């Protein structure tokens, strides 16, 4: 693995550890927030947000050092860190099923990183002219159109489900990752004496990056506030990683040097990660369904008591 990529992996590991811890801390703030209250007034929420910002800044540095398809799968670290932190901070159960799911997430992420880092060539910093040529490829225009229009459709639908919130975060996250990689390339080249800010594109890219980041944070907060971290975090990891890796493969050609065998390993690794997500998230769903059933039975008992009292 090249030295810059190795440093990028190290920074990403630290950043994603902070992000994993931030999910549970922010969930504590949402749990303490009374109905109709403003979670922005809770110090615990700001502590979690600060950790998330620091973690994302670490990922920003990591993306400048290595390929998006190498850094994105390392989000599995946030899944692994979140499980014990949620157990300690939120009291969420840490079962053998959760541990097995985390193991599969790590195994799948390791396979993805192994394929990308060990079997693809490192790309030099991209200039504005080169980036424009890549952006206008039909395959990437289709990817960009699907990401944007589907995000707008989900936001417009106002469906209040965990998958809706997470899909918006993931689709926009794929665009954000590609924008970060391009923006850092432009900045590095400018520092090296090749000015990239004489073109219009960098100034168009910055607002796109800002808007997608804001929307990601907003909908991720909504998902954490309304659903358990054990359900949100792993699902977000798989969908976000998929969008980022697919987008990077289309735009930057990260997998074009890989053989069929390595592509197969890549796909199997992704399926392993998805299986890990199912083990963790489905358990959360089972517990949530049990709570709903218990609440419904409680209401039915109250209605029966009221009926008997009237008789």
PDB file of C-alpha atoms in Angstrom:
ATOM      1  CA  UNK A   1       0.000   0.000   0.000  1.00  0.00           C
ATOM      2  CA  UNK A   2       1.420   3.454  -0.913  1.00  0.00           C
ATOM      3  CA  UNK A   3       2.504   5.627   2.011  1.00  0.00           C
ATOM      4  CA  UNK A   4      -0.179   8.282   1.416  1.00  0.00           C
ATOM      5  CA  UNK A   5      -2.883   5.621   1.268  1.00  0.00           C
ATOM      6  CA  UNK A   6      -1.628   4.060   4.501  1.00  0.00           C
ATOM      7  CA  UNK A   7      -1.778   7.428   6.250  1.00  0.00           C
ATOM      8  CA  UNK A   8      -5.254   7.997   4.811  1.00  0.00           C
ATOM      9  CA  UNK A   9      -6.429   4.656   6.214  1.00  0.00           C
ATOM     10  CA  UNK A  10      -5.003   5.516   9.666  1.00  0.00           C
ATOM     11  CA  UNK A  11      -6.721   8.925   9.731  1.00  0.00           C
ATOM     12  CA  UNK A  12      -9.994   7.370   8.543  1.00  0.00           C
ATOM     13  CA  UNK A  13      -9.874   4.770  11.343  1.00  0.00           C
ATOM     14  CA  UNK A  14      -9.583   7.505  13.970  1.00  0.00           C
ATOM     15  CA  UNK A  15     -12.225   9.676  12.304  1.00  0.00           C
ATOM     16  CA  UNK A  16     -14.770   6.880  12.019  1.00  0.00           C
ATOM     17  CA  UNK A  17     -14.178   5.872  15.642  1.00  0.00           C
ATOM     18  CA  UNK A  18     -15.183   9.392  16.678  1.00  0.00           C
ATOM     19  CA  UNK A  19     -18.222   9.245  14.409  1.00  0.00           C
ATOM     20  CA  UNK A  20     -19.295   5.894  15.875  1.00  0.00           C
ATOM     21  CA  UNK A  21     -19.166   7.327  19.395  1.00  0.00           C
ATOM     22  CA  UNK A  22     -21.002  10.489  18.318  1.00  0.00           C
ATOM     23  CA  UNK A  23     -24.109   8.541  17.222  1.00  0.00           C
ATOM     24  CA  UNK A  24     -24.816   7.248  20.720  1.00  0.00           C
ATOM     25  CA  UNK A  25     -24.023  10.566  22.406  1.00  0.00           C
ATOM     26  CA  UNK A  26     -26.407  12.401  20.083  1.00  0.00           C
ATOM     27  CA  UNK A  27     -29.042   9.716  20.732  1.00  0.00           C
ATOM     28  CA  UNK A  28     -28.770  10.434  24.472  1.00  0.00           C
ATOM     29  CA  UNK A  29     -29.522  14.086  23.758  1.00  0.00           C
ATOM     30  CA  UNK A  30     -32.553  13.178  21.647  1.00  0.00           C
ATOM     31  CA  UNK A  31     -33.835  10.826  24.366  1.00  0.00           C
ATOM     32  CA  UNK A  32     -33.525  13.590  26.976  1.00  0.00           C
ATOM     33  CA  UNK A  33     -35.279  16.096  24.765  1.00  0.00           C
ATOM     34  CA  UNK A  34     -38.898  16.555  25.943  1.00  0.00           C
ATOM     35  CA  UNK A  35     -41.753  16.394  23.386  1.00  0.00           C
ATOM     36  CA  UNK A  36     -41.741  19.601  21.380  1.00  0.00           C
ATOM     37  CA  UNK A  37     -38.382  20.603  22.826  1.00  0.00           C
ATOM     38  CA  UNK A  38     -35.369  21.881  20.910  1.00  0.00           C
ATOM     39  CA  UNK A  39     -32.450  19.436  20.972  1.00  0.00           C
ATOM     40  CA  UNK A  40     -30.124  22.286  19.932  1.00  0.00           C
ATOM     41  CA  UNK A  41     -30.327  23.551  23.522  1.00  0.00           C
ATOM     42  CA  UNK A  42     -28.949  20.299  24.954  1.00  0.00           C
ATOM     43  CA  UNK A  43     -25.144  20.355  25.575  1.00  0.00           C
ATOM     44  CA  UNK A  44     -24.913  16.586  25.006  1.00  0.00           C
ATOM     45  CA  UNK A  45     -26.135  17.049  21.430  1.00  0.00           C
ATOM     46  CA  UNK A  46     -23.405  19.597  20.758  1.00  0.00           C
ATOM     47  CA  UNK A  47     -20.809  17.231  22.252  1.00  0.00           C
ATOM     48  CA  UNK A  48     -21.919  14.500  19.859  1.00  0.00           C
ATOM     49  CA  UNK A  49     -21.989  16.950  16.966  1.00  0.00           C
ATOM     50  CA  UNK A  50     -18.449  18.101  17.781  1.00  0.00           C
ATOM     51  CA  UNK A  51     -17.210  14.507  17.721  1.00  0.00           C
ATOM     52  CA  UNK A  52     -18.968  13.952  14.386  1.00  0.00           C
ATOM     53  CA  UNK A  53     -17.425  17.108  12.919  1.00  0.00           C
ATOM     54  CA  UNK A  54     -13.951  16.063  14.065  1.00  0.00           C
ATOM     55  CA  UNK A  55     -14.518  12.608  12.606  1.00  0.00           C
ATOM     56  CA  UNK A  56     -15.718  14.016   9.290  1.00  0.00           C
ATOM     57  CA  UNK A  57     -12.731  16.366   9.162  1.00  0.00           C
ATOM     58  CA  UNK A  58     -10.556  13.289   9.607  1.00  0.00           C
ATOM     59  CA  UNK A  59     -12.353  11.637   6.697  1.00  0.00           C
ATOM     60  CA  UNK A  60     -11.872  14.809   4.670  1.00  0.00           C
ATOM     61  CA  UNK A  61      -8.117  14.524   5.181  1.00  0.00           C
ATOM     62  CA  UNK A  62      -8.259  10.793   4.436  1.00  0.00           C
ATOM     63  CA  UNK A  63     -10.066  11.379   1.131  1.00  0.00           C
ATOM     64  CA  UNK A  64      -7.319  13.768   0.096  1.00  0.00           C
ATOM     65  CA  UNK A  65      -4.729  11.061   0.730  1.00  0.00           C
ATOM     66  CA  UNK A  66      -6.419   7.977  -0.758  1.00  0.00           C
ATOM     67  CA  UNK A  67      -9.190   6.813  -3.082  1.00  0.00           C
ATOM     68  CA  UNK A  68     -12.837   7.192  -2.024  1.00  0.00           C
ATOM     69  CA  UNK A  69     -13.388   3.470  -2.635  1.00  0.00           C
ATOM     70  CA  UNK A  70     -10.612   2.761  -0.115  1.00  0.00           C
ATOM     71  CA  UNK A  71     -11.719   5.204   2.583  1.00  0.00           C
ATOM     72  CA  UNK A  72     -15.519   4.826   2.393  1.00  0.00           C
ATOM     73  CA  UNK A  73     -15.659   1.145   3.455  1.00  0.00           C
ATOM     74  CA  UNK A  74     -13.702   2.031   6.591  1.00  0.00           C
ATOM     75  CA  UNK A  75     -16.967   3.435   7.885  1.00  0.00           C
ATOM     76  CA  UNK A  76     -17.382  -0.108   9.260  1.00  0.00           C
ATOM     77  CA  UNK A  77     -15.294   1.136  12.176  1.00  0.00           C
ATOM     78  CA  UNK A  78     -18.181   3.407  13.193  1.00  0.00           C
ATOM     79  CA  UNK A  79     -20.488   0.354  13.238  1.00  0.00           C
ATOM     80  CA  UNK A  80     -18.091  -1.611  15.433  1.00  0.00           C
ATOM     81  CA  UNK A  81     -17.455   1.296  17.809  1.00  0.00           C
ATOM     82  CA  UNK A  82     -21.149   2.191  18.032  1.00  0.00           C
ATOM     83  CA  UNK A  83     -22.246  -1.216  19.356  1.00  0.00           C
ATOM     84  CA  UNK A  84     -20.223  -1.174  22.631  1.00  0.00           C
ATOM     85  CA  UNK A  85     -20.731   2.590  23.059  1.00  0.00           C
ATOM     86  CA  UNK A  86     -24.504   2.163  22.648  1.00  0.00           C
ATOM     87  CA  UNK A  87     -24.338  -0.631  25.222  1.00  0.00           C
ATOM     88  CA  UNK A  88     -22.470   1.541  27.748  1.00  0.00           C
ATOM     89  CA  UNK A  89     -24.208   4.858  27.107  1.00  0.00           C
ATOM     90  CA  UNK A  90     -27.730   3.907  25.995  1.00  0.00           C
ATOM     91  CA  UNK A  91     -28.103   0.487  27.586  1.00  0.00           C
ATOM     92  CA  UNK A  92     -28.820  -1.118  24.192  1.00  0.00           C
ATOM     93  CA  UNK A  93     -28.343  -4.882  24.313  1.00  0.00           C
ATOM     94  CA  UNK A  94     -25.107  -6.271  22.861  1.00  0.00           C
ATOM     95  CA  UNK A  95     -25.995  -9.814  21.840  1.00  0.00           C
ATOM     96  CA  UNK A  96     -24.058 -12.515  20.001  1.00  0.00           C
ATOM     97  CA  UNK A  97     -26.088 -11.554  16.944  1.00  0.00           C
ATOM     98  CA  UNK A  98     -24.846  -7.952  17.108  1.00  0.00           C
ATOM     99  CA  UNK A  99     -21.255  -9.079  17.597  1.00  0.00           C
ATOM    100  CA  UNK A 100     -21.517 -11.484  14.654  1.00  0.00           C
ATOM    101  CA  UNK A 101     -22.946  -8.691  12.509  1.00  0.00           C
ATOM    102  CA  UNK A 102     -20.064  -6.396  13.411  1.00  0.00           C
ATOM    103  CA  UNK A 103     -17.588  -9.167  12.567  1.00  0.00           C
ATOM    104  CA  UNK A 104     -19.129  -9.592   9.121  1.00  0.00           C
ATOM    105  CA  UNK A 105     -19.022  -5.822   8.581  1.00  0.00           C
ATOM    106  CA  UNK A 106     -15.319  -5.782   9.395  1.00  0.00           C
ATOM    107  CA  UNK A 107     -14.658  -8.844   7.233  1.00  0.00           C
ATOM    108  CA  UNK A 108     -16.493  -7.317   4.288  1.00  0.00           C
ATOM    109  CA  UNK A 109     -14.782  -3.968   4.705  1.00  0.00           C
ATOM    110  CA  UNK A 110     -11.400  -5.663   4.866  1.00  0.00           C
ATOM    111  CA  UNK A 111     -12.100  -7.504   1.607  1.00  0.00           C
ATOM    112  CA  UNK A 112     -13.153  -4.292  -0.132  1.00  0.00           C
ATOM    113  CA  UNK A 113     -10.071  -2.429   1.089  1.00  0.00           C
ATOM    114  CA  UNK A 114      -7.830  -5.344   0.083  1.00  0.00           C
ATOM    115  CA  UNK A 115      -9.130  -5.305  -3.477  1.00  0.00           C
ATOM    116  CA  UNK A 116      -9.003  -1.523  -3.909  1.00  0.00           C
ATOM    117  CA  UNK A 117      -5.671  -0.915  -2.169  1.00  0.00           C
ATOM    118  CA  UNK A 118      -3.801  -3.928  -3.436  1.00  0.00           C
ATOM    119  CA  UNK A 119      -5.009  -4.272  -7.002  1.00  0.00           C
ATOM    120  CA  UNK A 120      -5.549  -0.778  -8.361  1.00  0.00           C
ATOM    121  CA  UNK A 121      -3.095   1.938  -9.317  1.00  0.00           C
ATOM    122  CA  UNK A 122      -2.891   5.216  -7.442  1.00  0.00           C
ATOM    123  CA  UNK A 123      -4.274   8.184  -9.375  1.00  0.00           C
ATOM    124  CA  UNK A 124      -2.464  11.529  -9.369  1.00  0.00           C
ATOM    125  CA  UNK A 125      -4.239  14.727  -8.304  1.00  0.00           C
ATOM    126  CA  UNK A 126      -7.012  15.656 -10.739  1.00  0.00           C
ATOM    127  CA  UNK A 127      -7.032  19.051 -12.455  1.00  0.00           C
ATOM    128  CA  UNK A 128     -10.201  21.000 -13.188  1.00  0.00           C
ATOM    129  CA  UNK A 129      -9.915  20.220 -16.900  1.00  0.00           C
ATOM    130  CA  UNK A 130      -9.518  16.480 -16.239  1.00  0.00           C
ATOM    131  CA  UNK A 131     -12.390  16.517 -13.750  1.00  0.00           C
ATOM    132  CA  UNK A 132     -14.697  18.221 -16.258  1.00  0.00           C
ATOM    133  CA  UNK A 133     -13.928  15.518 -18.824  1.00  0.00           C
ATOM    134  CA  UNK A 134     -14.775  12.799 -16.286  1.00  0.00           C
ATOM    135  CA  UNK A 135     -17.952  14.491 -15.078  1.00  0.00           C
ATOM    136  CA  UNK A 136     -19.427  14.747 -18.577  1.00  0.00           C
ATOM    137  CA  UNK A 137     -19.183  11.012 -19.216  1.00  0.00           C
ATOM    138  CA  UNK A 138     -22.685   9.570 -19.805  1.00  0.00           C
ATOM    139  CA  UNK A 139     -22.249   6.905 -17.116  1.00  0.00           C
ATOM    140  CA  UNK A 140     -21.475   9.464 -14.436  1.00  0.00           C
ATOM    141  CA  UNK A 141     -24.228  11.831 -15.581  1.00  0.00           C
ATOM    142  CA  UNK A 142     -26.692   8.966 -15.087  1.00  0.00           C
ATOM    143  CA  UNK A 143     -25.296   8.270 -11.603  1.00  0.00           C
ATOM    144  CA  UNK A 144     -25.496  11.970 -10.687  1.00  0.00           C
ATOM    145  CA  UNK A 145     -29.041  12.348 -12.036  1.00  0.00           C
ATOM    146  CA  UNK A 146     -30.285   9.282 -10.147  1.00  0.00           C
ATOM    147  CA  UNK A 147     -28.650  10.464  -6.900  1.00  0.00           C
ATOM    148  CA  UNK A 148     -30.092  13.977  -7.091  1.00  0.00           C
ATOM    149  CA  UNK A 149     -33.577  13.206  -8.402  1.00  0.00           C
ATOM    150  CA  UNK A 150     -34.103  10.270  -6.050  1.00  0.00           C
ATOM    151  CA  UNK A 151     -32.966  12.410  -3.088  1.00  0.00           C
ATOM    152  CA  UNK A 152     -35.369  15.185  -4.081  1.00  0.00           C
ATOM    153  CA  UNK A 153     -38.187  12.651  -4.505  1.00  0.00           C
ATOM    154  CA  UNK A 154     -37.575  11.139  -1.046  1.00  0.00           C
ATOM    155  CA  UNK A 155     -37.417  14.571   0.599  1.00  0.00           C
ATOM    156  CA  UNK A 156     -40.548  15.710  -1.228  1.00  0.00           C
ATOM    157  CA  UNK A 157     -42.464  12.560  -0.260  1.00  0.00           C
ATOM    158  CA  UNK A 158     -42.037  13.393   3.465  1.00  0.00           C
ATOM    159  CA  UNK A 159     -42.118   9.706   4.355  1.00  0.00           C
ATOM    160  CA  UNK A 160     -40.981   9.364   7.973  1.00  0.00           C
ATOM    161  CA  UNK A 161     -39.149   6.027   7.832  1.00  0.00           C
ATOM    162  CA  UNK A 162     -35.590   5.164   8.740  1.00  0.00           C
ATOM    163  CA  UNK A 163     -34.875   3.952   5.204  1.00  0.00           C
ATOM    164  CA  UNK A 164     -36.099   7.245   3.711  1.00  0.00           C
ATOM    165  CA  UNK A 165     -33.824   9.313   5.929  1.00  0.00           C
ATOM    166  CA  UNK A 166     -30.844   7.010   5.423  1.00  0.00           C
ATOM    167  CA  UNK A 167     -31.305   6.832   1.649  1.00  0.00           C
ATOM    168  CA  UNK A 168     -31.230  10.634   1.436  1.00  0.00           C
ATOM    169  CA  UNK A 169     -28.029  10.697   3.521  1.00  0.00           C
ATOM    170  CA  UNK A 170     -26.437   7.957   1.433  1.00  0.00           C
ATOM    171  CA  UNK A 171     -27.331   9.271  -2.025  1.00  0.00           C
ATOM    172  CA  UNK A 172     -26.170  12.776  -1.152  1.00  0.00           C
ATOM    173  CA  UNK A 173     -23.186  11.299   0.680  1.00  0.00           C
ATOM    174  CA  UNK A 174     -21.962   9.667  -2.517  1.00  0.00           C
ATOM    175  CA  UNK A 175     -22.030  13.072  -4.227  1.00  0.00           C
ATOM    176  CA  UNK A 176     -20.323  14.664  -1.206  1.00  0.00           C
ATOM    177  CA  UNK A 177     -17.455  12.165  -1.230  1.00  0.00           C
ATOM    178  CA  UNK A 178     -16.730  12.733  -4.904  1.00  0.00           C
ATOM    179  CA  UNK A 179     -16.928  16.505  -4.402  1.00  0.00           C
ATOM    180  CA  UNK A 180     -14.528  16.340  -1.438  1.00  0.00           C
ATOM    181  CA  UNK A 181     -11.996  14.333  -3.434  1.00  0.00           C
ATOM    182  CA  UNK A 182     -12.141  16.819  -6.317  1.00  0.00           C
ATOM    183  CA  UNK A 183     -12.014  19.901  -4.046  1.00  0.00           C
ATOM    184  CA  UNK A 184      -8.987  18.619  -2.125  1.00  0.00           C
ATOM    185  CA  UNK A 185      -7.223  17.806  -5.411  1.00  0.00           C
ATOM    186  CA  UNK A 186      -7.822  21.364  -6.637  1.00  0.00           C
ATOM    187  CA  UNK A 187      -6.556  22.787  -3.344  1.00  0.00           C
ATOM    188  CA  UNK A 188      -3.396  20.621  -3.276  1.00  0.00           C
ATOM    189  CA  UNK A 189      -2.523  21.498  -6.875  1.00  0.00           C
ATOM    190  CA  UNK A 190      -3.075  25.201  -6.160  1.00  0.00           C
ATOM    191  CA  UNK A 191      -0.765  25.014  -3.135  1.00  0.00           C
ATOM    192  CA  UNK A 192       1.826  23.306  -5.341  1.00  0.00           C
ATOM    193  CA  UNK A 193       1.703  26.295  -7.711  1.00  0.00           C
ATOM    194  CA  UNK A 194      -0.805  25.089 -10.318  1.00  0.00           C
ATOM    195  CA  UNK A 195      -3.772  27.410  -9.718  1.00  0.00           C
ATOM    196  CA  UNK A 196      -7.078  25.594 -10.186  1.00  0.00           C
ATOM    197  CA  UNK A 197      -9.254  28.418  -8.876  1.00  0.00           C
ATOM    198  CA  UNK A 198      -8.896  30.380 -12.099  1.00  0.00           C
ATOM    199  CA  UNK A 199     -11.754  28.196 -13.354  1.00  0.00           C
ATOM    200  CA  UNK A 200     -15.453  28.448 -12.494  1.00  0.00           C
ATOM    201  CA  UNK A 201     -15.944  24.778 -11.534  1.00  0.00           C
ATOM    202  CA  UNK A 202     -14.327  24.928  -8.046  1.00  0.00           C
ATOM    203  CA  UNK A 203     -16.679  27.763  -7.083  1.00  0.00           C
ATOM    204  CA  UNK A 204     -19.660  25.709  -8.284  1.00  0.00           C
ATOM    205  CA  UNK A 205     -18.418  22.640  -6.429  1.00  0.00           C
ATOM    206  CA  UNK A 206     -18.143  24.374  -3.032  1.00  0.00           C
ATOM    207  CA  UNK A 207     -21.883  25.214  -2.686  1.00  0.00           C
ATOM    208  CA  UNK A 208     -22.761  21.681  -3.795  1.00  0.00           C
ATOM    209  CA  UNK A 209     -20.464  20.289  -1.115  1.00  0.00           C
ATOM    210  CA  UNK A 210     -21.918  22.610   1.541  1.00  0.00           C
ATOM    211  CA  UNK A 211     -25.579  21.867   0.702  1.00  0.00           C
ATOM    212  CA  UNK A 212     -25.139  18.090   0.551  1.00  0.00           C
ATOM    213  CA  UNK A 213     -23.271  18.083   3.886  1.00  0.00           C
ATOM    214  CA  UNK A 214     -25.992  20.133   5.599  1.00  0.00           C
ATOM    215  CA  UNK A 215     -28.755  17.868   4.280  1.00  0.00           C
ATOM    216  CA  UNK A 216     -26.810  14.776   5.346  1.00  0.00           C
ATOM    217  CA  UNK A 217     -26.433  16.010   8.919  1.00  0.00           C
ATOM    218  CA  UNK A 218     -30.093  17.060   9.062  1.00  0.00           C
ATOM    219  CA  UNK A 219     -31.560  13.751   7.912  1.00  0.00           C
ATOM    220  CA  UNK A 220     -29.060  11.692   9.870  1.00  0.00           C
ATOM    221  CA  UNK A 221     -30.173  13.545  13.009  1.00  0.00           C
ATOM    222  CA  UNK A 222     -33.815  12.818  12.174  1.00  0.00           C
ATOM    223  CA  UNK A 223     -33.021   9.118  11.751  1.00  0.00           C
ATOM    224  CA  UNK A 224     -31.107   8.945  15.049  1.00  0.00           C
ATOM    225  CA  UNK A 225     -33.830  10.859  16.896  1.00  0.00           C
ATOM    226  CA  UNK A 226     -36.651   8.560  15.763  1.00  0.00           C
ATOM    227  CA  UNK A 227     -34.903   5.180  15.437  1.00  0.00           C
ATOM    228  CA  UNK A 228     -32.289   3.243  17.395  1.00  0.00           C
ATOM    229  CA  UNK A 229     -28.613   3.672  16.586  1.00  0.00           C
ATOM    230  CA  UNK A 230     -28.289  -0.099  16.171  1.00  0.00           C
ATOM    231  CA  UNK A 231     -30.642   0.197  13.200  1.00  0.00           C
ATOM    232  CA  UNK A 232     -29.484   3.518  11.738  1.00  0.00           C
ATOM    233  CA  UNK A 233     -25.690   3.214  11.913  1.00  0.00           C
ATOM    234  CA  UNK A 234     -25.103  -0.110  10.091  1.00  0.00           C
ATOM    235  CA  UNK A 235     -27.757   0.545   7.455  1.00  0.00           C
ATOM    236  CA  UNK A 236     -26.289   3.962   6.785  1.00  0.00           C
ATOM    237  CA  UNK A 237     -22.841   2.392   6.507  1.00  0.00           C
ATOM    238  CA  UNK A 238     -23.803  -0.090   3.796  1.00  0.00           C
ATOM    239  CA  UNK A 239     -25.904   2.310   1.715  1.00  0.00           C
ATOM    240  CA  UNK A 240     -23.444   5.183   2.007  1.00  0.00           C
ATOM    241  CA  UNK A 241     -20.473   2.941   1.195  1.00  0.00           C
ATOM    242  CA  UNK A 242     -22.294   1.500  -1.812  1.00  0.00           C
ATOM    243  CA  UNK A 243     -23.085   4.961  -3.207  1.00  0.00           C
ATOM    244  CA  UNK A 244     -19.544   6.227  -2.589  1.00  0.00           C
ATOM    245  CA  UNK A 245     -17.792   3.172  -4.058  1.00  0.00           C
ATOM    246  CA  UNK A 246     -20.062   2.959  -7.108  1.00  0.00           C
ATOM    247  CA  UNK A 247     -19.725   6.696  -7.742  1.00  0.00           C
ATOM    248  CA  UNK A 248     -15.954   6.575  -7.364  1.00  0.00           C
ATOM    249  CA  UNK A 249     -15.698   3.542  -9.633  1.00  0.00           C
ATOM    250  CA  UNK A 250     -17.710   5.359 -12.312  1.00  0.00           C
ATOM    251  CA  UNK A 251     -16.010   8.755 -11.974  1.00  0.00           C
ATOM    252  CA  UNK A 252     -12.424   7.824 -11.102  1.00  0.00           C
ATOM    253  CA  UNK A 253     -12.316   4.266 -12.458  1.00  0.00           C
ATOM    254  CA  UNK A 254     -11.118   2.799  -9.170  1.00  0.00           C
ATOM    255  CA  UNK A 255     -11.870  -0.800 -10.189  1.00  0.00           C
ATOM    256  CA  UNK A 256     -10.945  -0.680 -13.863  1.00  0.00           C
ATOM    257  CA  UNK A 257      -7.519  -2.276 -13.216  1.00  0.00           C
ATOM    258  CA  UNK A 258      -8.989  -5.137 -11.158  1.00  0.00           C
ATOM    259  CA  UNK A 259      -9.316  -8.650 -12.540  1.00  0.00           C
ATOM    260  CA  UNK A 260     -12.586 -10.589 -12.587  1.00  0.00           C
ATOM    261  CA  UNK A 261     -11.452 -12.520  -9.518  1.00  0.00           C
ATOM    262  CA  UNK A 262     -10.827  -9.321  -7.565  1.00  0.00           C
ATOM    263  CA  UNK A 263     -14.169  -7.879  -8.627  1.00  0.00           C
ATOM    264  CA  UNK A 264     -15.811 -11.087  -7.395  1.00  0.00           C
ATOM    265  CA  UNK A 265     -14.017 -10.738  -4.041  1.00  0.00           C
ATOM    266  CA  UNK A 266     -15.206  -7.148  -3.912  1.00  0.00           C
ATOM    267  CA  UNK A 267     -18.839  -8.213  -4.449  1.00  0.00           C
ATOM    268  CA  UNK A 268     -18.620 -11.071  -1.933  1.00  0.00           C
ATOM    269  CA  UNK A 269     -17.145  -8.662   0.596  1.00  0.00           C
ATOM    270  CA  UNK A 270     -20.048  -6.318   0.035  1.00  0.00           C
ATOM    271  CA  UNK A 271     -22.542  -9.162   0.536  1.00  0.00           C
ATOM    272  CA  UNK A 272     -20.752 -10.104   3.776  1.00  0.00           C
ATOM    273  CA  UNK A 273     -21.106  -6.544   4.990  1.00  0.00           C
ATOM    274  CA  UNK A 274     -24.789  -6.514   4.027  1.00  0.00           C
ATOM    275  CA  UNK A 275     -25.320  -9.728   5.991  1.00  0.00           C
ATOM    276  CA  UNK A 276     -23.685  -8.092   8.993  1.00  0.00           C
ATOM    277  CA  UNK A 277     -26.018  -5.137   8.665  1.00  0.00           C
ATOM    278  CA  UNK A 278     -29.021  -7.466   8.565  1.00  0.00           C
ATOM    279  CA  UNK A 279     -27.938  -9.193  11.773  1.00  0.00           C
ATOM    280  CA  UNK A 280     -27.561  -5.905  13.643  1.00  0.00           C
ATOM    281  CA  UNK A 281     -30.449  -3.908  12.174  1.00  0.00           C
ATOM    282  CA  UNK A 282     -33.019  -6.724  12.118  1.00  0.00           C
ATOM    283  CA  UNK A 283     -32.444  -7.352  15.800  1.00  0.00           C
ATOM    284  CA  UNK A 284     -33.225  -3.704  16.472  1.00  0.00           C
ATOM    285  CA  UNK A 285     -36.357  -4.028  14.371  1.00  0.00           C
ATOM    286  CA  UNK A 286     -37.506  -7.108  16.328  1.00  0.00           C
ATOM    287  CA  UNK A 287     -37.108  -5.261  19.634  1.00  0.00           C
ATOM    288  CA  UNK A 288     -38.957  -2.230  18.262  1.00  0.00           C
ATOM    289  CA  UNK A 289     -41.830  -4.430  17.046  1.00  0.00           C
ATOM    290  CA  UNK A 290     -42.061  -6.069  20.466  1.00  0.00           C
ATOM    291  CA  UNK A 291     -42.333  -2.623  22.078  1.00  0.00           C
ATOM    292  CA  UNK A 292     -45.118  -1.680  19.636  1.00  0.00           C
ATOM    293  CA  UNK A 293     -47.002  -4.907  20.391  1.00  0.00           C
ATOM    294  CA  UNK A 294     -46.585  -4.337  24.134  1.00  0.00           C
ATOM    295  CA  UNK A 295     -47.845  -0.766  23.851  1.00  0.00           C
ATOM    296  CA  UNK A 296     -50.844  -1.889  21.762  1.00  0.00           C
ATOM    297  CA  UNK A 297     -51.757  -4.592  24.277  1.00  0.00           C
ATOM    298  CA  UNK A 298     -51.438  -2.040  27.063  1.00  0.00           C
ATOM    299  CA  UNK A 299     -53.896   0.272  25.308  1.00  0.00           C
ATOM    300  CA  UNK A 300     -56.277  -2.636  24.734  1.00  0.00           C
ATOM    301  CA  UNK A 301     -56.195  -3.507  28.459  1.00  0.00           C
ATOM    302  CA  UNK A 302     -56.922   0.119  29.363  1.00  0.00           C
ATOM    303  CA  UNK A 303     -59.880   0.177  26.958  1.00  0.00           C
ATOM    304  CA  UNK A 304     -61.214  -3.053  28.485  1.00  0.00           C
ATOM    305  CA  UNK A 305     -60.882  -1.599  32.006  1.00  0.00           C
ATOM    306  CA  UNK A 306     -62.722   1.558  30.923  1.00  0.00           C
ATOM    307  CA  UNK A 307     -65.509  -0.532  29.369  1.00  0.00           C
ATOM    308  CA  UNK A 308     -65.910  -2.628  32.536  1.00  0.00           C
ATOM    309  CA  UNK A 309     -65.951   0.518  34.657  1.00  0.00           C
ATOM    310  CA  UNK A 310     -68.788   1.932  32.550  1.00  0.00           C
ATOM    311  CA  UNK A 311     -70.759  -1.304  32.925  1.00  0.00           C
TER     312      UNK A 311
END
